[in-house]
Amino acid sequence: MPGRTPPGTPVHPGTPVHLVLNRFDDEFGDYARYTPPGCRLVHITTPGGLAAVDGSRFGRPVDADEPLEIAVVPDTRFETVLPVAEELAARWGPFAGVAGLSEYDLTTAARLREHLDVPGARPAFVHRFRDKPTMKAMVAAAGLAVPRFVELTAATDVDGVVERLGLPLILKPRSGAASVGVVKVRSRPELHAALPTVEATGFEAEEYVDGPILHVDGVRRGGRLRFVSVSEYVHTCLDFAAGAPLGSVLLDPGRRRDRAVAFAARCLDALELADGAFHLELIEPAAGGLVFLEVGMRSGGAEVPFLHRDLFGVDLVGEAFRAALALPPLGRLPALGRLPAGGPLGGGPSGGWLIFPEPRPWPCRLVSVTSMRHRVPEIVAERIPVPGRVFDGTGGYEDVGGSFRLLGPDEATVRAAIRGIIDGFRIVTEPLVPAGRPAPTATAEPVATAAATALAAAPGSSPSRPVAATATAG
């Protein structure tokens, strides 16, 4: 077996033992926090996630049960983890459940359940939350609006795609997250150039629908919403991949929020999600109505799980973990439609978050960065890199140029605070060049102004792996 910790004390007969796939290197990889008394865990983790699951990175209560065993693997592909899981099952099984919370581990976990005959979601069910054409087809079959789309093949005809979808259009991987590999195509020549660069069977072409994008986050149990929130993105995930900041603002209670919740519930009904956390995205086109974009059977990324914990006291990752293993919810969830008068950090009942991508061009070294925590009072958590840090373009949502969480009395206040961060945040870098060449002058990374424009617009008219963060005092 790949690197592993020695097996722990044998368990009592009848004790439920669960297998957990992990790649998280932050506090959400400390699954002991989510495990009820009387259950034990066995882990398969990547090297980067080892310190999270073995308890060495975070303080663990003295009465918490240690993992029975931890196996370290180079990756969590099914072919890699299957022989490891079989060996662990022979020693600790039969397993009562299998969990894999990352977007990229959902299918592997489902295949392990099927192979090991463990209860829980099977690959066919998980597929509808990972394959974008499948999820859109199911939602459309329920009479709900979705973007028109074409499943690409090696024989896909450019003119046929444009005739069906119009321009601009979106090329995106059938499965994936964070807009990795997504391309906005504006013309026929661009589409002719783009199609040979993608693996046709792994991509789809999708109608571009203009309008603000909302994300609906929540927990379902027994086919009913137990908790839900609605936020509007500041910029989009695709904008972030192109170098713009990304964030969102929680919507105030009201008609706009209620309409989004009702539409999301119908989408989840169409997809038959009875139990689990979800992150669902909708578009508000100028013509009215709502359009389903996509959904994940997991917590949202970036600062989404941290903000929900701060403001609502709801741990979306923990709730996803509990649901995947058919365990009861972590605790009593806030009443639907109600925002508490402040979470553990106070200052509610609204909130938001903002992250800046790695500065460009890559590779570059950080010279200086602006702290915003004392300039924008709504900031409750800030994470900024230290001078000397090297950026190479591989950070995604985790190793970013700066991240912020905000709480405020209402949506408008949080929007204004995010605009203040965008206006004031500066990050200065110097390019890394080969030895012997003169180094260019350090430059300040410009901040896109479109986000501020969007924030100033009225609702409905704006364009439109979790990261660790520290709470700021006072």
Short mmCIF file of C-alpha atoms in Angstrom, two decimals:
data_model
loop_
_atom_site.label_atom_id
_atom_site.label_comp_id
_atom_site.label_asym_id
_atom_site.label_seq_id
_atom_site.Cartn_x
_atom_site.Cartn_y
_atom_site.Cartn_z
CA MET A 1 0.00 0.00 0.00
CA PRO A 2 1.19 3.58 -0.56
CA GLY A 3 2.39 5.53 2.48
CA ARG A 4 0.11 5.06 5.45
CA THR A 5 -0.16 5.39 9.20
CA PRO A 6 -0.13 2.14 11.17
CA PRO A 7 -3.57 0.66 11.83
CA GLY A 8 -5.16 1.85 15.05
CA THR A 9 -6.95 0.00 17.81
CA PRO A 10 -9.45 -2.59 16.56
CA VAL A 11 -13.04 -1.36 16.65
CA HIS A 12 -15.89 -2.97 18.52
CA PRO A 13 -18.18 -5.16 16.43
CA GLY A 14 -21.04 -3.14 14.98
CA THR A 15 -19.14 0.17 15.01
CA PRO A 16 -19.81 2.02 11.70
CA VAL A 17 -16.57 2.64 9.79
CA HIS A 18 -16.59 5.15 6.93
CA LEU A 19 -14.04 5.62 4.14
CA VAL A 20 -13.20 9.26 3.29
CA LEU A 21 -11.32 10.49 0.21
CA ASN A 22 -9.50 13.75 0.88
CA ARG A 23 -7.54 16.36 -1.01
CA PHE A 24 -8.35 19.39 1.20
CA ASP A 25 -5.38 20.91 3.01
CA ASP A 26 -7.39 23.35 5.14
CA GLU A 27 -9.71 22.98 8.11
CA PHE A 28 -12.39 21.34 5.99
CA GLY A 29 -10.13 18.30 5.77
CA ASP A 30 -10.39 17.80 9.53
CA TYR A 31 -13.31 15.38 9.30
CA ALA A 32 -13.14 14.42 12.97
CA ARG A 33 -15.06 17.67 13.63
CA TYR A 34 -17.99 16.30 11.66
CA THR A 35 -18.01 12.72 12.91
CA PRO A 36 -20.55 11.78 15.61
CA PRO A 37 -19.58 9.59 18.57
CA GLY A 38 -19.71 5.92 17.75
CA CYS A 39 -18.43 6.30 14.17
CA ARG A 40 -14.86 5.77 12.99
CA LEU A 41 -13.04 6.98 9.88
CA VAL A 42 -10.47 5.55 7.49
CA HIS A 43 -8.82 8.02 5.09
CA ILE A 44 -7.31 7.93 1.63
CA THR A 45 -5.62 11.30 1.11
CA THR A 46 -3.26 13.08 -1.22
CA PRO A 47 0.08 14.14 0.32
CA GLY A 48 -1.07 17.76 0.50
CA GLY A 49 -4.09 16.80 2.60
CA LEU A 50 -2.27 14.58 5.12
CA ALA A 51 -1.71 17.27 7.76
CA ALA A 52 -5.43 18.08 7.72
CA VAL A 53 -6.69 14.53 8.28
CA ASP A 54 -4.04 13.39 10.77
CA GLY A 55 -4.75 16.30 13.12
CA SER A 56 -1.26 17.81 13.00
CA ARG A 57 -2.39 21.05 11.30
CA PHE A 58 -5.31 21.86 13.57
CA GLY A 59 -6.02 21.40 17.23
CA ARG A 60 -8.21 18.39 17.83
CA PRO A 61 -10.30 17.82 20.98
CA VAL A 62 -8.67 15.36 23.34
CA ASP A 63 -11.78 13.16 23.29
CA ALA A 64 -11.94 13.00 19.47
CA ASP A 65 -11.38 9.59 17.92
CA GLU A 66 -8.26 9.38 15.78
CA PRO A 67 -8.60 7.91 12.26
CA LEU A 68 -8.27 4.17 12.27
CA GLU A 69 -5.86 4.38 9.34
CA ILE A 70 -4.64 6.93 6.80
CA ALA A 71 -3.36 5.89 3.37
CA VAL A 72 -1.48 8.45 1.28
CA VAL A 73 -1.83 8.24 -2.50
CA PRO A 74 -0.40 10.43 -5.29
CA ASP A 75 -3.87 11.22 -6.65
CA THR A 76 -7.51 10.26 -6.11
CA ARG A 77 -8.29 8.77 -9.51
CA PHE A 78 -10.40 5.63 -9.24
CA GLU A 79 -7.67 3.45 -10.69
CA THR A 80 -5.24 4.73 -8.06
CA VAL A 81 -7.46 4.42 -5.00
CA LEU A 82 -9.35 1.20 -5.80
CA PRO A 83 -6.64 -1.27 -4.71
CA VAL A 84 -5.99 0.83 -1.60
CA ALA A 85 -9.70 0.94 -0.76
CA GLU A 86 -9.99 -2.83 -1.24
CA GLU A 87 -7.13 -3.44 1.19
CA LEU A 88 -8.65 -1.05 3.74
CA ALA A 89 -12.04 -2.70 3.34
CA ALA A 90 -10.50 -6.10 4.00
CA ARG A 91 -9.04 -4.75 7.23
CA TRP A 92 -11.83 -2.44 8.46
CA GLY A 93 -14.89 -3.19 6.36
CA PRO A 94 -17.49 -3.59 5.32
CA PHE A 95 -17.68 0.19 5.20
CA ALA A 96 -20.90 1.91 6.26
CA GLY A 97 -20.30 4.78 3.82
CA VAL A 98 -17.86 6.42 1.43
CA ALA A 99 -17.42 10.21 1.14
CA GLY A 100 -15.45 12.35 -1.30
CA LEU A 101 -16.41 16.02 -1.02
CA SER A 102 -14.28 17.68 -3.70
CA GLU A 103 -15.94 18.21 -7.07
CA TYR A 104 -13.18 16.04 -8.49
CA ASP A 105 -13.74 13.17 -6.04
CA LEU A 106 -17.53 12.81 -6.28
CA THR A 107 -17.40 10.29 -9.12
CA THR A 108 -14.53 8.29 -7.60
CA ALA A 109 -16.45 8.02 -4.32
CA ALA A 110 -19.57 6.85 -6.18
CA ARG A 111 -17.60 4.23 -8.09
CA LEU A 112 -16.06 2.96 -4.87
CA ARG A 113 -19.52 2.63 -3.29
CA GLU A 114 -20.67 0.60 -6.26
CA HIS A 115 -17.55 -1.59 -6.35
CA LEU A 116 -17.48 -2.20 -2.59
CA ASP A 117 -21.28 -2.52 -2.37
CA VAL A 118 -21.56 0.39 0.08
CA PRO A 119 -24.81 2.37 0.47
CA GLY A 120 -25.00 5.83 -1.08
CA ALA A 121 -25.13 7.66 -4.40
CA ARG A 122 -24.08 5.61 -7.41
CA PRO A 123 -22.16 6.90 -10.47
CA ALA A 124 -25.30 7.34 -12.57
CA PHE A 125 -26.80 9.66 -9.95
CA VAL A 126 -23.60 11.66 -9.43
CA HIS A 127 -23.23 12.00 -13.20
CA ARG A 128 -26.24 14.30 -13.39
CA PHE A 129 -24.46 16.76 -11.05
CA ARG A 130 -21.13 16.57 -12.90
CA ASP A 131 -22.09 16.37 -16.57
CA LYS A 132 -23.41 19.73 -17.73
CA PRO A 133 -25.43 18.52 -20.74
CA THR A 134 -27.11 15.88 -18.58
CA MET A 135 -28.09 18.31 -15.82
CA LYS A 136 -29.44 20.85 -18.31
CA ALA A 137 -31.44 18.20 -20.15
CA MET A 138 -33.07 17.02 -16.90
CA VAL A 139 -33.89 20.56 -15.77
CA ALA A 140 -35.27 21.42 -19.22
CA ALA A 141 -37.42 18.28 -19.17
CA ALA A 142 -39.11 19.70 -16.04
CA GLY A 143 -40.16 22.78 -18.02
CA LEU A 144 -37.48 25.12 -16.66
CA ALA A 145 -35.34 27.45 -18.76
CA VAL A 146 -31.76 26.43 -19.56
CA PRO A 147 -29.24 27.73 -22.11
CA ARG A 148 -29.42 25.98 -25.47
CA PHE A 149 -26.47 23.65 -25.88
CA VAL A 150 -24.72 21.29 -28.29
CA GLU A 151 -22.73 18.23 -27.22
CA LEU A 152 -19.55 18.34 -29.26
CA THR A 153 -18.25 15.43 -31.34
CA ALA A 154 -15.35 15.02 -33.72
CA ALA A 155 -17.78 15.80 -36.54
CA THR A 156 -19.18 19.01 -35.02
CA ASP A 157 -19.82 21.61 -37.72
CA VAL A 158 -19.01 25.23 -36.86
CA ASP A 159 -21.82 26.67 -38.96
CA GLY A 160 -24.34 24.27 -37.43
CA VAL A 161 -23.32 25.24 -33.89
CA VAL A 162 -23.57 28.96 -34.65
CA GLU A 163 -26.92 28.53 -36.38
CA ARG A 164 -28.31 26.72 -33.34
CA LEU A 165 -26.76 28.78 -30.53
CA GLY A 166 -25.92 32.15 -32.05
CA LEU A 167 -22.93 34.29 -31.07
CA PRO A 168 -21.30 34.83 -28.70
CA LEU A 169 -21.33 31.33 -27.26
CA ILE A 170 -19.50 29.41 -24.53
CA LEU A 171 -17.24 26.39 -24.91
CA LYS A 172 -16.88 24.53 -21.62
CA PRO A 173 -15.83 21.11 -20.34
CA ARG A 174 -18.74 18.77 -19.72
CA SER A 175 -17.49 18.31 -16.17
CA GLY A 176 -15.33 20.60 -14.09
CA ALA A 177 -15.46 23.64 -11.84
CA ALA A 178 -14.20 27.22 -11.44
CA SER A 179 -14.50 27.88 -15.21
CA VAL A 180 -11.30 25.93 -15.87
CA GLY A 181 -11.11 25.42 -19.64
CA VAL A 182 -14.12 27.66 -20.36
CA VAL A 183 -13.85 29.91 -23.43
CA LYS A 184 -16.18 32.68 -24.61
CA VAL A 185 -16.32 32.62 -28.43
CA ARG A 186 -17.42 35.82 -30.18
CA SER A 187 -17.12 34.98 -33.88
CA ARG A 188 -17.03 32.15 -36.40
CA PRO A 189 -13.27 32.50 -36.92
CA GLU A 190 -12.75 32.25 -33.14
CA LEU A 191 -14.87 29.08 -33.06
CA HIS A 192 -12.94 27.60 -36.00
CA ALA A 193 -9.72 28.31 -34.09
CA ALA A 194 -11.01 27.05 -30.72
CA LEU A 195 -12.56 23.72 -31.68
CA PRO A 196 -9.30 21.98 -32.66
CA THR A 197 -7.82 22.92 -29.26
CA VAL A 198 -10.42 21.04 -27.18
CA GLU A 199 -11.22 17.36 -26.80
CA ALA A 200 -14.58 17.31 -28.55
CA THR A 201 -16.17 14.48 -26.57
CA GLY A 202 -15.28 16.20 -23.30
CA PHE A 203 -16.77 19.59 -24.21
CA GLU A 204 -20.08 21.23 -24.96
CA ALA A 205 -21.04 24.47 -26.69
CA GLU A 206 -23.59 26.55 -24.84
CA GLU A 207 -25.70 29.58 -25.64
CA TYR A 208 -24.40 32.74 -23.99
CA VAL A 209 -27.13 34.24 -21.81
CA ASP A 210 -26.40 37.77 -20.65
CA GLY A 211 -27.39 38.94 -17.20
CA PRO A 212 -26.44 38.86 -13.52
CA ILE A 213 -25.48 35.43 -12.20
CA LEU A 214 -26.79 34.27 -8.84
CA HIS A 215 -25.53 31.38 -6.75
CA VAL A 216 -27.89 29.52 -4.46
CA ASP A 217 -26.25 27.55 -1.64
CA GLY A 218 -27.95 25.26 0.77
CA VAL A 219 -28.73 21.92 2.33
CA ARG A 220 -31.47 19.46 1.43
CA ARG A 221 -32.73 16.67 3.64
CA GLY A 222 -35.62 14.36 2.85
CA GLY A 223 -36.26 16.20 -0.41
CA ARG A 224 -36.83 19.53 1.34
CA LEU A 225 -34.69 22.62 1.74
CA ARG A 226 -33.37 22.81 5.28
CA PHE A 227 -31.18 25.87 4.68
CA VAL A 228 -30.73 28.18 1.69
CA SER A 229 -29.06 31.47 0.78
CA VAL A 230 -28.93 33.48 -2.45
CA SER A 231 -26.02 35.66 -3.58
CA GLU A 232 -25.18 37.70 -6.67
CA TYR A 233 -21.74 37.35 -8.18
CA VAL A 234 -19.43 40.32 -8.57
CA HIS A 235 -17.87 39.41 -11.90
CA THR A 236 -18.01 35.76 -12.93
CA CYS A 237 -15.79 32.72 -12.59
CA LEU A 238 -14.87 33.19 -16.27
CA ASP A 239 -13.87 36.81 -15.58
CA PHE A 240 -11.70 35.60 -12.69
CA ALA A 241 -9.90 33.17 -14.99
CA ALA A 242 -9.19 36.16 -17.26
CA GLY A 243 -7.73 38.26 -14.41
CA ALA A 244 -10.66 40.11 -12.78
CA PRO A 245 -11.56 39.91 -9.08
CA LEU A 246 -14.41 37.58 -8.14
CA GLY A 247 -16.86 37.82 -5.27
CA SER A 248 -20.50 37.83 -4.33
CA VAL A 249 -23.02 39.60 -2.10
CA LEU A 250 -25.86 37.93 -0.20
CA LEU A 251 -29.26 39.19 -1.34
CA ASP A 252 -31.54 40.84 1.17
CA PRO A 253 -34.81 39.02 1.94
CA GLY A 254 -37.45 39.94 -0.60
CA ARG A 255 -39.11 39.02 -3.87
CA ARG A 256 -35.88 38.64 -5.86
CA ARG A 257 -34.43 36.24 -3.31
CA ASP A 258 -37.66 34.28 -2.91
CA ARG A 259 -38.01 33.84 -6.67
CA ALA A 260 -34.47 32.45 -6.92
CA VAL A 261 -35.07 30.03 -4.03
CA ALA A 262 -38.29 28.73 -5.59
CA PHE A 263 -36.65 28.26 -8.99
CA ALA A 264 -33.63 26.50 -7.46
CA ALA A 265 -35.93 24.14 -5.54
CA ARG A 266 -37.65 23.15 -8.78
CA CYS A 267 -34.26 22.50 -10.41
CA LEU A 268 -33.21 20.27 -7.51
CA ASP A 269 -36.54 18.44 -7.72
CA ALA A 270 -35.88 17.80 -11.41
CA LEU A 271 -32.45 16.39 -10.54
CA GLU A 272 -33.94 14.38 -7.65
CA LEU A 273 -31.53 15.62 -4.99
CA ALA A 274 -33.07 14.46 -1.73
CA ASP A 275 -30.10 14.79 0.64
CA GLY A 276 -26.94 16.86 0.41
CA ALA A 277 -25.38 20.28 0.12
CA PHE A 278 -25.57 22.09 -3.21
CA HIS A 279 -24.13 25.07 -5.07
CA LEU A 280 -26.47 26.09 -7.90
CA GLU A 281 -26.04 28.95 -10.37
CA LEU A 282 -28.78 30.89 -12.16
CA ILE A 283 -28.85 33.71 -14.70
CA GLU A 284 -31.24 36.67 -14.58
CA PRO A 285 -31.63 37.72 -18.24
CA ALA A 286 -32.81 41.24 -19.03
CA ALA A 287 -35.92 39.80 -20.69
CA GLY A 288 -37.07 38.47 -17.33
CA GLY A 289 -37.39 35.08 -15.71
CA LEU A 290 -34.55 32.86 -14.55
CA VAL A 291 -32.27 30.48 -16.45
CA PHE A 292 -30.56 27.47 -14.89
CA LEU A 293 -26.79 27.51 -15.46
CA GLU A 294 -25.30 24.59 -13.52
CA VAL A 295 -25.20 22.88 -10.13
CA GLY A 296 -22.73 21.02 -7.95
CA MET A 297 -23.59 18.38 -5.35
CA ARG A 298 -21.20 20.02 -2.88
CA SER A 299 -20.45 23.23 -1.06
CA GLY A 300 -19.45 26.26 -3.09
CA GLY A 301 -15.75 27.09 -3.27
CA ALA A 302 -13.63 30.18 -2.60
CA GLU A 303 -14.96 31.99 0.51
CA VAL A 304 -18.52 30.62 0.28
CA PRO A 305 -18.26 27.99 3.06
CA PHE A 306 -16.38 30.37 5.38
CA LEU A 307 -18.93 33.16 4.94
CA HIS A 308 -21.82 30.81 5.70
CA ARG A 309 -20.10 29.58 8.81
CA ASP A 310 -19.38 33.16 9.94
CA LEU A 311 -22.82 34.57 9.26
CA PHE A 312 -25.23 31.68 9.70
CA GLY A 313 -23.26 29.22 11.79
CA VAL A 314 -23.84 26.68 8.98
CA ASP A 315 -20.92 24.48 7.90
CA LEU A 316 -21.82 23.55 4.31
CA VAL A 317 -18.84 21.22 3.98
CA GLY A 318 -19.76 19.44 7.20
CA GLU A 319 -23.37 19.12 6.07
CA ALA A 320 -22.21 17.65 2.73
CA PHE A 321 -20.06 15.16 4.66
CA ARG A 322 -22.93 14.12 6.93
CA ALA A 323 -25.35 13.72 4.02
CA ALA A 324 -22.87 11.68 1.95
CA LEU A 325 -22.60 9.19 4.83
CA ALA A 326 -26.35 9.20 5.61
CA LEU A 327 -25.63 10.75 9.03
CA PRO A 328 -27.99 13.29 10.64
CA PRO A 329 -27.30 17.03 10.13
CA LEU A 330 -24.57 18.63 12.23
CA GLY A 331 -27.05 20.74 14.13
CA ARG A 332 -30.19 22.78 13.96
CA LEU A 333 -30.17 24.81 10.75
CA PRO A 334 -31.47 28.42 10.61
CA ALA A 335 -35.07 28.81 9.56
CA LEU A 336 -35.56 29.25 5.82
CA GLY A 337 -35.79 32.85 4.76
CA ARG A 338 -34.39 34.19 8.03
CA LEU A 339 -31.01 35.79 8.50
CA PRO A 340 -29.72 35.71 12.07
CA ALA A 341 -28.73 38.94 13.77
CA GLY A 342 -25.05 38.07 13.39
CA GLY A 343 -23.00 34.90 13.39
CA PRO A 344 -19.91 34.02 15.41
CA LEU A 345 -18.15 37.16 14.17
CA GLY A 346 -21.21 39.41 14.53
CA GLY A 347 -22.09 42.28 12.24
CA GLY A 348 -24.80 40.56 10.14
CA PRO A 349 -27.32 40.06 8.73
CA SER A 350 -25.70 40.38 5.27
CA GLY A 351 -22.31 39.46 3.96
CA GLY A 352 -20.08 38.91 0.98
CA TRP A 353 -16.63 37.91 -0.17
CA LEU A 354 -14.02 38.96 -2.70
CA ILE A 355 -10.88 37.31 -4.06
CA PHE A 356 -8.25 38.70 -6.41
CA PRO A 357 -6.53 36.35 -8.86
CA GLU A 358 -2.82 35.83 -9.00
CA PRO A 359 -1.21 38.95 -10.49
CA ARG A 360 0.18 38.70 -14.01
CA PRO A 361 2.35 38.20 -16.02
CA TRP A 362 3.52 34.84 -14.66
CA PRO A 363 5.88 34.05 -13.11
CA CYS A 364 6.28 37.10 -10.89
CA ARG A 365 7.38 37.94 -7.36
CA LEU A 366 5.36 40.04 -4.92
CA VAL A 367 6.95 43.35 -3.96
CA SER A 368 4.17 44.92 -1.91
CA VAL A 369 0.46 44.58 -1.22
CA THR A 370 -2.18 46.81 0.35
CA SER A 371 -3.98 45.65 3.50
CA MET A 372 -7.61 46.78 3.47
CA ARG A 373 -8.75 45.59 6.91
CA HIS A 374 -8.50 49.03 8.56
CA ARG A 375 -9.82 50.90 5.52
CA VAL A 376 -13.06 48.96 5.07
CA PRO A 377 -14.79 48.33 8.41
CA GLU A 378 -17.03 45.59 7.01
CA ILE A 379 -14.01 43.30 6.50
CA VAL A 380 -13.99 40.53 9.11
CA ALA A 381 -11.33 38.35 7.51
CA GLU A 382 -8.45 39.18 5.21
CA ARG A 383 -5.76 37.01 3.69
CA ILE A 384 -3.03 38.66 1.66
CA PRO A 385 0.30 37.22 0.49
CA VAL A 386 3.62 38.33 1.95
CA PRO A 387 6.33 40.08 -0.09
CA GLY A 388 8.64 37.63 -1.81
CA ARG A 389 5.81 35.27 -2.71
CA VAL A 390 6.09 33.88 -6.25
CA PHE A 391 2.98 33.55 -8.43
CA ASP A 392 2.98 31.06 -11.31
CA GLY A 393 -0.66 30.92 -12.38
CA THR A 394 -1.51 27.61 -10.70
CA GLY A 395 -3.20 28.99 -7.57
CA GLY A 396 -6.85 28.77 -8.66
CA TYR A 397 -9.20 29.90 -5.87
CA GLU A 398 -6.76 28.91 -3.12
CA ASP A 399 -3.44 30.69 -3.61
CA VAL A 400 -4.79 34.08 -4.63
CA GLY A 401 -3.61 37.67 -4.74
CA GLY A 402 -5.90 38.57 -1.83
CA SER A 403 -9.11 37.35 -0.22
CA PHE A 404 -11.67 39.12 1.95
CA ARG A 405 -14.85 38.28 3.84
CA LEU A 406 -17.30 40.97 4.81
CA LEU A 407 -20.33 41.33 7.08
CA GLY A 408 -22.72 44.27 7.14
CA PRO A 409 -26.23 45.33 8.06
CA ASP A 410 -27.63 44.95 4.53
CA GLU A 411 -26.85 44.10 0.92
CA ALA A 412 -26.22 47.71 -0.14
CA THR A 413 -23.61 48.25 2.58
CA VAL A 414 -21.72 45.11 1.62
CA ARG A 415 -21.82 46.05 -2.07
CA ALA A 416 -20.34 49.45 -1.27
CA ALA A 417 -17.65 47.84 0.89
CA ILE A 418 -16.64 45.48 -1.92
CA ARG A 419 -16.46 48.45 -4.26
CA GLY A 420 -14.17 50.13 -1.73
CA ILE A 421 -11.83 47.12 -1.68
CA ILE A 422 -11.70 47.00 -5.48
CA ASP A 423 -10.93 50.73 -5.61
CA GLY A 424 -8.22 50.62 -2.95
CA PHE A 425 -6.50 47.25 -3.22
CA ARG A 426 -3.10 47.30 -4.93
CA ILE A 427 -0.60 44.54 -5.47
CA VAL A 428 2.89 45.32 -6.84
CA THR A 429 5.00 42.59 -8.47
CA GLU A 430 8.21 42.19 -10.43
CA PRO A 431 8.59 39.68 -13.27
CA LEU A 432 10.91 36.75 -12.76
CA VAL A 433 13.41 36.60 -15.61
CA PRO A 434 16.18 34.14 -16.52
CA ALA A 435 19.61 34.77 -15.00
CA GLY A 436 21.71 37.25 -16.94
CA ARG A 437 18.79 39.27 -18.28
CA PRO A 438 17.90 42.71 -16.89
CA ALA A 439 14.77 42.68 -14.71
CA PRO A 440 11.91 44.97 -15.81
CA THR A 441 10.59 47.57 -13.40
CA ALA A 442 8.07 46.39 -10.81
CA THR A 443 4.48 47.22 -11.74
CA ALA A 444 1.23 47.62 -9.87
CA GLU A 445 -1.47 45.21 -10.95
CA PRO A 446 -4.44 47.24 -12.26
CA VAL A 447 -7.82 46.37 -10.82
CA ALA A 448 -10.71 45.96 -13.24
CA THR A 449 -13.21 48.80 -12.93
CA ALA A 450 -16.15 46.86 -14.33
CA ALA A 451 -16.82 45.33 -10.92
CA ALA A 452 -17.34 48.73 -9.37
CA THR A 453 -19.70 49.63 -12.21
CA ALA A 454 -21.67 46.44 -11.64
CA LEU A 455 -21.90 47.07 -7.92
CA ALA A 456 -23.25 50.56 -8.46
CA ALA A 457 -26.01 49.32 -10.77
CA ALA A 458 -29.49 48.55 -9.55
CA PRO A 459 -30.36 44.90 -8.82
CA GLY A 460 -31.20 43.08 -12.01
CA SER A 461 -29.20 45.41 -14.27
CA SER A 462 -25.57 44.51 -13.47
CA PRO A 463 -23.35 42.51 -15.81
CA SER A 464 -22.34 39.88 -14.55
CA ARG A 465 -10.96 24.72 -2.99
CA PRO A 466 -11.93 26.64 -0.25
CA VAL A 467 -9.23 29.02 0.96
CA ALA A 468 -8.14 29.39 4.53
CA ALA A 469 -8.68 32.80 6.09
CA THR A 470 -8.10 34.43 9.43
CA ALA A 471 -10.62 36.48 11.33
CA THR A 472 -9.53 40.00 12.14
CA ALA A 473 -10.09 41.42 15.58
CA GLY A 474 -12.07 44.58 16.13
#
